[in-house]
Amino acid sequence: TGLVKSILVSEDSGNADTITVTLTDAESSPATFSLFKVKAVSANTTVELSTNPLVVQENEILKVQAATADRLHVVASLLEVS
């Protein structure tokens, strides 16, 4: 089990873009849940997507996908709980 404490997204190409963040439960056929669906990120900005901790189980996958390659950088802060 882990806690996602922070998800930072930075755009440094000078072009606005969008990002999609999903959580997939690999044991449930799989089931995919949208955390952020086509979230706008303005040009030359950094956005904090996570306002509260998110509990992630061992069998779950956190996926991040930008609309355009090489525009967005993502940094996630995770805390493993044992």
PDB file of N, CA and C in Angstrom:
ATOM      1  N   THR A   1       0.855  -1.188   0.000  1.00  0.00           N
ATOM      2  CA  THR A   1       0.000   0.000   0.000  1.00  0.00           C
ATOM      3  C   THR A   1       0.889   1.236   0.000  1.00  0.00           C
ATOM      4  N   GLY A   2       0.465   2.243  -0.713  1.00  0.00           N
ATOM      5  CA  GLY A   2       1.234   3.479  -0.770  1.00  0.00           C
ATOM      6  C   GLY A   2       0.314   4.683  -0.779  1.00  0.00           C
ATOM      7  N   LEU A   3       0.890   5.829  -0.491  1.00  0.00           N
ATOM      8  CA  LEU A   3       0.173   7.099  -0.541  1.00  0.00           C
ATOM      9  C   LEU A   3       0.823   7.982  -1.591  1.00  0.00           C
ATOM     10  N   VAL A   4       0.029   8.481  -2.524  1.00  0.00           N
ATOM     11  CA  VAL A   4       0.514   9.474  -3.479  1.00  0.00           C
ATOM     12  C   VAL A   4       0.285  10.822  -2.808  1.00  0.00           C
ATOM     13  N   LYS A   5       1.358  11.467  -2.411  1.00  0.00           N
ATOM     14  CA  LYS A   5       1.265  12.718  -1.675  1.00  0.00           C
ATOM     15  C   LYS A   5       1.180  13.925  -2.605  1.00  0.00           C
ATOM     16  N   SER A   6       1.808  13.811  -3.778  1.00  0.00           N
ATOM     17  CA  SER A   6       1.877  14.951  -4.680  1.00  0.00           C
ATOM     18  C   SER A   6       2.056  14.471  -6.114  1.00  0.00           C
ATOM     19  N   ILE A   7       1.398  15.158  -7.048  1.00  0.00           N
ATOM     20  CA  ILE A   7       1.625  14.940  -8.473  1.00  0.00           C
ATOM     21  C   ILE A   7       1.813  16.323  -9.098  1.00  0.00           C
ATOM     22  N   LEU A   8       3.052  16.643  -9.440  1.00  0.00           N
ATOM     23  CA  LEU A   8       3.378  17.929 -10.061  1.00  0.00           C
ATOM     24  C   LEU A   8       3.513  17.751 -11.566  1.00  0.00           C
ATOM     25  N   VAL A   9       2.921  18.669 -12.316  1.00  0.00           N
ATOM     26  CA  VAL A   9       3.032  18.666 -13.774  1.00  0.00           C
ATOM     27  C   VAL A   9       3.587  20.013 -14.202  1.00  0.00           C
ATOM     28  N   SER A  10       4.660  19.981 -14.979  1.00  0.00           N
ATOM     29  CA  SER A  10       5.298  21.209 -15.444  1.00  0.00           C
ATOM     30  C   SER A  10       5.307  21.248 -16.968  1.00  0.00           C
ATOM     31  N   GLU A  11       4.944  22.398 -17.519  1.00  0.00           N
ATOM     32  CA  GLU A  11       4.985  22.610 -18.973  1.00  0.00           C
ATOM     33  C   GLU A  11       6.071  23.635 -19.239  1.00  0.00           C
ATOM     34  N   ASP A  12       7.083  23.260 -20.008  1.00  0.00           N
ATOM     35  CA  ASP A  12       8.210  24.173 -20.234  1.00  0.00           C
ATOM     36  C   ASP A  12       8.527  24.410 -21.707  1.00  0.00           C
ATOM     37  N   SER A  13       7.602  24.050 -22.606  1.00  0.00           N
ATOM     38  CA  SER A  13       7.862  24.247 -24.032  1.00  0.00           C
ATOM     39  C   SER A  13       7.273  25.552 -24.560  1.00  0.00           C
ATOM     40  N   GLY A  14       6.480  26.234 -23.706  1.00  0.00           N
ATOM     41  CA  GLY A  14       5.834  27.465 -24.146  1.00  0.00           C
ATOM     42  C   GLY A  14       4.501  27.239 -24.837  1.00  0.00           C
ATOM     43  N   ASN A  15       3.991  26.002 -24.779  1.00  0.00           N
ATOM     44  CA  ASN A  15       2.709  25.656 -25.403  1.00  0.00           C
ATOM     45  C   ASN A  15       1.786  25.013 -24.374  1.00  0.00           C
ATOM     46  N   ALA A  16       0.566  25.472 -24.287  1.00  0.00           N
ATOM     47  CA  ALA A  16      -0.405  24.835 -23.402  1.00  0.00           C
ATOM     48  C   ALA A  16      -0.655  23.405 -23.863  1.00  0.00           C
ATOM     49  N   ASP A  17      -0.997  22.526 -22.926  1.00  0.00           N
ATOM     50  CA  ASP A  17      -1.246  21.132 -23.262  1.00  0.00           C
ATOM     51  C   ASP A  17      -2.258  20.568 -22.273  1.00  0.00           C
ATOM     52  N   THR A  18      -2.593  19.296 -22.442  1.00  0.00           N
ATOM     53  CA  THR A  18      -3.489  18.627 -21.501  1.00  0.00           C
ATOM     54  C   THR A  18      -2.864  17.325 -21.049  1.00  0.00           C
ATOM     55  N   ILE A  19      -3.346  16.848 -19.900  1.00  0.00           N
ATOM     56  CA  ILE A  19      -2.835  15.613 -19.323  1.00  0.00           C
ATOM     57  C   ILE A  19      -4.005  14.794 -18.809  1.00  0.00           C
ATOM     58  N   THR A  20      -3.880  13.480 -18.894  1.00  0.00           N
ATOM     59  CA  THR A  20      -4.873  12.559 -18.359  1.00  0.00           C
ATOM     60  C   THR A  20      -4.174  11.655 -17.352  1.00  0.00           C
ATOM     61  N   VAL A  21      -4.802  11.500 -16.171  1.00  0.00           N
ATOM     62  CA  VAL A  21      -4.254  10.648 -15.112  1.00  0.00           C
ATOM     63  C   VAL A  21      -5.314   9.607 -14.772  1.00  0.00           C
ATOM     64  N   THR A  22      -4.912   8.334 -14.805  1.00  0.00           N
ATOM     65  CA  THR A  22      -5.836   7.247 -14.481  1.00  0.00           C
ATOM     66  C   THR A  22      -5.232   6.318 -13.441  1.00  0.00           C
ATOM     67  N   LEU A  23      -6.113   5.601 -12.766  1.00  0.00           N
ATOM     68  CA  LEU A  23      -5.711   4.572 -11.806  1.00  0.00           C
ATOM     69  C   LEU A  23      -6.358   3.276 -12.265  1.00  0.00           C
ATOM     70  N   THR A  24      -5.546   2.257 -12.517  1.00  0.00           N
ATOM     71  CA  THR A  24      -6.045   0.972 -12.999  1.00  0.00           C
ATOM     72  C   THR A  24      -5.884  -0.079 -11.919  1.00  0.00           C
ATOM     73  N   ASP A  25      -6.981  -0.761 -11.608  1.00  0.00           N
ATOM     74  CA  ASP A  25      -6.968  -1.878 -10.668  1.00  0.00           C
ATOM     75  C   ASP A  25      -6.787  -3.148 -11.488  1.00  0.00           C
ATOM     76  N   ALA A  26      -5.594  -3.697 -11.470  1.00  0.00           N
ATOM     77  CA  ALA A  26      -5.253  -4.836 -12.321  1.00  0.00           C
ATOM     78  C   ALA A  26      -6.022  -6.101 -11.950  1.00  0.00           C
ATOM     79  N   GLU A  27      -6.565  -6.190 -10.737  1.00  0.00           N
ATOM     80  CA  GLU A  27      -7.281  -7.390 -10.311  1.00  0.00           C
ATOM     81  C   GLU A  27      -8.755  -7.366 -10.679  1.00  0.00           C
ATOM     82  N   SER A  28      -9.284  -6.238 -11.108  1.00  0.00           N
ATOM     83  CA  SER A  28     -10.718  -6.122 -11.387  1.00  0.00           C
ATOM     84  C   SER A  28     -11.013  -6.075 -12.870  1.00  0.00           C
ATOM     85  N   SER A  29     -10.488  -6.955 -13.619  1.00  0.00           N
ATOM     86  CA  SER A  29     -10.821  -7.249 -15.016  1.00  0.00           C
ATOM     87  C   SER A  29     -10.138  -6.480 -16.134  1.00  0.00           C
ATOM     88  N   PRO A  30      -9.366  -5.563 -16.139  1.00  0.00           N
ATOM     89  CA  PRO A  30      -9.056  -4.544 -15.125  1.00  0.00           C
ATOM     90  C   PRO A  30     -10.072  -3.392 -15.152  1.00  0.00           C
ATOM     91  N   ALA A  31     -10.174  -2.695 -14.050  1.00  0.00           N
ATOM     92  CA  ALA A  31     -11.047  -1.522 -13.943  1.00  0.00           C
ATOM     93  C   ALA A  31     -10.176  -0.271 -13.963  1.00  0.00           C
ATOM     94  N   THR A  32     -10.532   0.710 -14.787  1.00  0.00           N
ATOM     95  CA  THR A  32      -9.767   1.949 -14.899  1.00  0.00           C
ATOM     96  C   THR A  32     -10.619   3.116 -14.432  1.00  0.00           C
ATOM     97  N   PHE A  33     -10.041   3.946 -13.560  1.00  0.00           N
ATOM     98  CA  PHE A  33     -10.726   5.106 -13.003  1.00  0.00           C
ATOM     99  C   PHE A  33      -9.993   6.377 -13.419  1.00  0.00           C
ATOM    100  N   SER A  34     -10.721   7.350 -13.925  1.00  0.00           N
ATOM    101  CA  SER A  34     -10.120   8.624 -14.324  1.00  0.00           C
ATOM    102  C   SER A  34      -9.965   9.524 -13.107  1.00  0.00           C
ATOM    103  N   LEU A  35      -8.742   9.958 -12.853  1.00  0.00           N
ATOM    104  CA  LEU A  35      -8.494  10.927 -11.782  1.00  0.00           C
ATOM    105  C   LEU A  35      -8.541  12.337 -12.352  1.00  0.00           C
ATOM    106  N   PHE A  36      -7.936  12.514 -13.529  1.00  0.00           N
ATOM    107  CA  PHE A  36      -7.980  13.776 -14.268  1.00  0.00           C
ATOM    108  C   PHE A  36      -8.133  13.416 -15.735  1.00  0.00           C
ATOM    109  N   LYS A  37      -9.188  13.892 -16.345  1.00  0.00           N
ATOM    110  CA  LYS A  37      -9.461  13.581 -17.749  1.00  0.00           C
ATOM    111  C   LYS A  37      -9.282  14.853 -18.558  1.00  0.00           C
ATOM    112  N   VAL A  38      -8.237  14.899 -19.365  1.00  0.00           N
ATOM    113  CA  VAL A  38      -7.920  16.042 -20.218  1.00  0.00           C
ATOM    114  C   VAL A  38      -7.829  17.324 -19.381  1.00  0.00           C
ATOM    115  N   LYS A  39      -6.976  17.279 -18.366  1.00  0.00           N
ATOM    116  CA  LYS A  39      -6.729  18.432 -17.487  1.00  0.00           C
ATOM    117  C   LYS A  39      -5.798  19.417 -18.202  1.00  0.00           C
ATOM    118  N   ALA A  40      -6.227  20.672 -18.300  1.00  0.00           N
ATOM    119  CA  ALA A  40      -5.436  21.698 -18.990  1.00  0.00           C
ATOM    120  C   ALA A  40      -4.239  22.128 -18.150  1.00  0.00           C
ATOM    121  N   VAL A  41      -3.102  22.287 -18.819  1.00  0.00           N
ATOM    122  CA  VAL A  41      -1.886  22.813 -18.205  1.00  0.00           C
ATOM    123  C   VAL A  41      -1.435  23.977 -19.087  1.00  0.00           C
ATOM    124  N   SER A  42      -1.425  25.172 -18.532  1.00  0.00           N
ATOM    125  CA  SER A  42      -1.058  26.368 -19.293  1.00  0.00           C
ATOM    126  C   SER A  42       0.425  26.368 -19.634  1.00  0.00           C
ATOM    127  N   ALA A  43       0.782  27.148 -20.633  1.00  0.00           N
ATOM    128  CA  ALA A  43       2.178  27.265 -21.063  1.00  0.00           C
ATOM    129  C   ALA A  43       3.041  27.810 -19.939  1.00  0.00           C
ATOM    130  N   ASN A  44       4.214  27.225 -19.781  1.00  0.00           N
ATOM    131  CA  ASN A  44       5.231  27.674 -18.824  1.00  0.00           C
ATOM    132  C   ASN A  44       4.726  27.746 -17.389  1.00  0.00           C
ATOM    133  N   THR A  45       3.924  26.757 -16.986  1.00  0.00           N
ATOM    134  CA  THR A  45       3.423  26.715 -15.614  1.00  0.00           C
ATOM    135  C   THR A  45       3.677  25.354 -14.994  1.00  0.00           C
ATOM    136  N   THR A  46       3.532  25.305 -13.669  1.00  0.00           N
ATOM    137  CA  THR A  46       3.565  24.060 -12.918  1.00  0.00           C
ATOM    138  C   THR A  46       2.258  23.953 -12.154  1.00  0.00           C
ATOM    139  N   VAL A  47       1.642  22.775 -12.216  1.00  0.00           N
ATOM    140  CA  VAL A  47       0.347  22.545 -11.586  1.00  0.00           C
ATOM    141  C   VAL A  47       0.475  21.397 -10.593  1.00  0.00           C
ATOM    142  N   GLU A  48      -0.081  21.584  -9.389  1.00  0.00           N
ATOM    143  CA  GLU A  48      -0.171  20.516  -8.400  1.00  0.00           C
ATOM    144  C   GLU A  48      -1.523  19.848  -8.596  1.00  0.00           C
ATOM    145  N   LEU A  49      -1.529  18.594  -9.032  1.00  0.00           N
ATOM    146  CA  LEU A  49      -2.787  17.909  -9.295  1.00  0.00           C
ATOM    147  C   LEU A  49      -3.394  17.299  -8.038  1.00  0.00           C
ATOM    148  N   SER A  50      -2.577  16.929  -7.097  1.00  0.00           N
ATOM    149  CA  SER A  50      -3.057  16.224  -5.916  1.00  0.00           C
ATOM    150  C   SER A  50      -3.270  17.195  -4.755  1.00  0.00           C
ATOM    151  N   THR A  51      -4.526  17.327  -4.299  1.00  0.00           N
ATOM    152  CA  THR A  51      -4.801  18.208  -3.158  1.00  0.00           C
ATOM    153  C   THR A  51      -4.920  17.423  -1.848  1.00  0.00           C
ATOM    154  N   ASN A  52      -5.153  16.117  -1.956  1.00  0.00           N
ATOM    155  CA  ASN A  52      -5.228  15.223  -0.796  1.00  0.00           C
ATOM    156  C   ASN A  52      -4.476  13.945  -1.120  1.00  0.00           C
ATOM    157  N   PRO A  53      -3.969  13.247  -0.097  1.00  0.00           N
ATOM    158  CA  PRO A  53      -3.283  11.980  -0.361  1.00  0.00           C
ATOM    159  C   PRO A  53      -4.212  10.969  -1.030  1.00  0.00           C
ATOM    160  N   LEU A  54      -3.649  10.177  -1.935  1.00  0.00           N
ATOM    161  CA  LEU A  54      -4.380   9.145  -2.651  1.00  0.00           C
ATOM    162  C   LEU A  54      -3.808   7.791  -2.254  1.00  0.00           C
ATOM    163  N   VAL A  55      -4.643   6.897  -1.757  1.00  0.00           N
ATOM    164  CA  VAL A  55      -4.196   5.556  -1.368  1.00  0.00           C
ATOM    165  C   VAL A  55      -4.147   4.685  -2.615  1.00  0.00           C
ATOM    166  N   VAL A  56      -2.999   4.048  -2.824  1.00  0.00           N
ATOM    167  CA  VAL A  56      -2.802   3.174  -3.980  1.00  0.00           C
ATOM    168  C   VAL A  56      -2.407   1.797  -3.457  1.00  0.00           C
ATOM    169  N   GLN A  57      -3.153   0.785  -3.892  1.00  0.00           N
ATOM    170  CA  GLN A  57      -2.864  -0.581  -3.479  1.00  0.00           C
ATOM    171  C   GLN A  57      -1.785  -1.190  -4.357  1.00  0.00           C
ATOM    172  N   GLU A  58      -1.230  -2.283  -3.903  1.00  0.00           N
ATOM    173  CA  GLU A  58      -0.120  -2.950  -4.586  1.00  0.00           C
ATOM    174  C   GLU A  58      -0.481  -3.366  -6.014  1.00  0.00           C
ATOM    175  N   ASN A  59      -1.727  -3.716  -6.267  1.00  0.00           N
ATOM    176  CA  ASN A  59      -2.148  -4.196  -7.586  1.00  0.00           C
ATOM    177  C   ASN A  59      -2.640  -3.074  -8.493  1.00  0.00           C
ATOM    178  N   GLU A  60      -2.538  -1.827  -8.073  1.00  0.00           N
ATOM    179  CA  GLU A  60      -3.032  -0.704  -8.865  1.00  0.00           C
ATOM    180  C   GLU A  60      -1.894   0.004  -9.604  1.00  0.00           C
ATOM    181  N   ILE A  61      -2.231   0.569 -10.747  1.00  0.00           N
ATOM    182  CA  ILE A  61      -1.247   1.233 -11.603  1.00  0.00           C
ATOM    183  C   ILE A  61      -1.681   2.674 -11.818  1.00  0.00           C
ATOM    184  N   LEU A  62      -0.805   3.610 -11.499  1.00  0.00           N
ATOM    185  CA  LEU A  62      -1.053   5.030 -11.741  1.00  0.00           C
ATOM    186  C   LEU A  62      -0.437   5.376 -13.094  1.00  0.00           C
ATOM    187  N   LYS A  63      -1.274   5.844 -14.045  1.00  0.00           N
ATOM    188  CA  LYS A  63      -0.798   6.160 -15.396  1.00  0.00           C
ATOM    189  C   LYS A  63      -1.018   7.637 -15.681  1.00  0.00           C
ATOM    190  N   VAL A  64      -0.028   8.236 -16.339  1.00  0.00           N
ATOM    191  CA  VAL A  64      -0.088   9.645 -16.724  1.00  0.00           C
ATOM    192  C   VAL A  64       0.229   9.727 -18.213  1.00  0.00           C
ATOM    193  N   GLN A  65      -0.636  10.449 -18.969  1.00  0.00           N
ATOM    194  CA  GLN A  65      -0.408  10.578 -20.406  1.00  0.00           C
ATOM    195  C   GLN A  65      -0.681  12.005 -20.847  1.00  0.00           C
ATOM    196  N   ALA A  66       0.295  12.591 -21.523  1.00  0.00           N
ATOM    197  CA  ALA A  66       0.151  13.935 -22.078  1.00  0.00           C
ATOM    198  C   ALA A  66      -0.464  13.840 -23.467  1.00  0.00           C
ATOM    199  N   ALA A  67      -1.156  14.895 -23.872  1.00  0.00           N
ATOM    200  CA  ALA A  67      -1.746  14.931 -25.209  1.00  0.00           C
ATOM    201  C   ALA A  67      -0.667  15.030 -26.282  1.00  0.00           C
ATOM    202  N   THR A  68       0.435  15.730 -25.965  1.00  0.00           N
ATOM    203  CA  THR A  68       1.520  15.941 -26.922  1.00  0.00           C
ATOM    204  C   THR A  68       2.840  15.514 -26.291  1.00  0.00           C
ATOM    205  N   ALA A  69       3.640  14.769 -27.020  1.00  0.00           N
ATOM    206  CA  ALA A  69       4.932  14.302 -26.509  1.00  0.00           C
ATOM    207  C   ALA A  69       5.893  15.467 -26.264  1.00  0.00           C
ATOM    208  N   ASP A  70       6.745  15.320 -25.270  1.00  0.00           N
ATOM    209  CA  ASP A  70       7.860  16.231 -24.975  1.00  0.00           C
ATOM    210  C   ASP A  70       7.441  17.638 -24.551  1.00  0.00           C
ATOM    211  N   ARG A  71       6.249  17.782 -23.974  1.00  0.00           N
ATOM    212  CA  ARG A  71       5.837  19.095 -23.475  1.00  0.00           C
ATOM    213  C   ARG A  71       5.689  19.124 -21.960  1.00  0.00           C
ATOM    214  N   LEU A  72       5.271  18.014 -21.387  1.00  0.00           N
ATOM    215  CA  LEU A  72       4.989  17.986 -19.954  1.00  0.00           C
ATOM    216  C   LEU A  72       5.976  17.092 -19.213  1.00  0.00           C
ATOM    217  N   HIS A  73       6.303  17.508 -17.991  1.00  0.00           N
ATOM    218  CA  HIS A  73       7.127  16.714 -17.088  1.00  0.00           C
ATOM    219  C   HIS A  73       6.293  16.454 -15.843  1.00  0.00           C
ATOM    220  N   VAL A  74       6.320  15.217 -15.343  1.00  0.00           N
ATOM    221  CA  VAL A  74       5.523  14.838 -14.180  1.00  0.00           C
ATOM    222  C   VAL A  74       6.437  14.287 -13.105  1.00  0.00           C
ATOM    223  N   VAL A  75       6.224  14.761 -11.869  1.00  0.00           N
ATOM    224  CA  VAL A  75       6.948  14.239 -10.715  1.00  0.00           C
ATOM    225  C   VAL A  75       5.909  13.844  -9.668  1.00  0.00           C
ATOM    226  N   ALA A  76       5.960  12.604  -9.227  1.00  0.00           N
ATOM    227  CA  ALA A  76       5.039  12.120  -8.201  1.00  0.00           C
ATOM    228  C   ALA A  76       5.826  11.841  -6.927  1.00  0.00           C
ATOM    229  N   SER A  77       5.238  12.228  -5.798  1.00  0.00           N
ATOM    230  CA  SER A  77       5.815  11.952  -4.494  1.00  0.00           C
ATOM    231  C   SER A  77       4.989  10.851  -3.853  1.00  0.00           C
ATOM    232  N   LEU A  78       5.642   9.706  -3.573  1.00  0.00           N
ATOM    233  CA  LEU A  78       4.955   8.538  -3.041  1.00  0.00           C
ATOM    234  C   LEU A  78       5.536   8.135  -1.694  1.00  0.00           C
ATOM    235  N   LEU A  79       4.669   7.638  -0.817  1.00  0.00           N
ATOM    236  CA  LEU A  79       5.081   7.143   0.486  1.00  0.00           C
ATOM    237  C   LEU A  79       4.594   5.726   0.621  1.00  0.00           C
ATOM    238  N   GLU A  80       5.515   4.763   0.777  1.00  0.00           N
ATOM    239  CA  GLU A  80       5.121   3.372   0.939  1.00  0.00           C
ATOM    240  C   GLU A  80       4.762   3.119   2.395  1.00  0.00           C
ATOM    241  N   VAL A  81       3.619   2.463   2.599  1.00  0.00           N
ATOM    242  CA  VAL A  81       3.150   2.133   3.941  1.00  0.00           C
ATOM    243  C   VAL A  81       3.191   0.629   4.082  1.00  0.00           C
ATOM    244  N   SER A  82       3.908   0.143   5.126  1.00  0.00           N
ATOM    245  CA  SER A  82       3.982  -1.310   5.300  1.00  0.00           C
ATOM    246  C   SER A  82       3.332  -1.747   6.577  1.00  0.00           C
TER     247      SER A  82
END
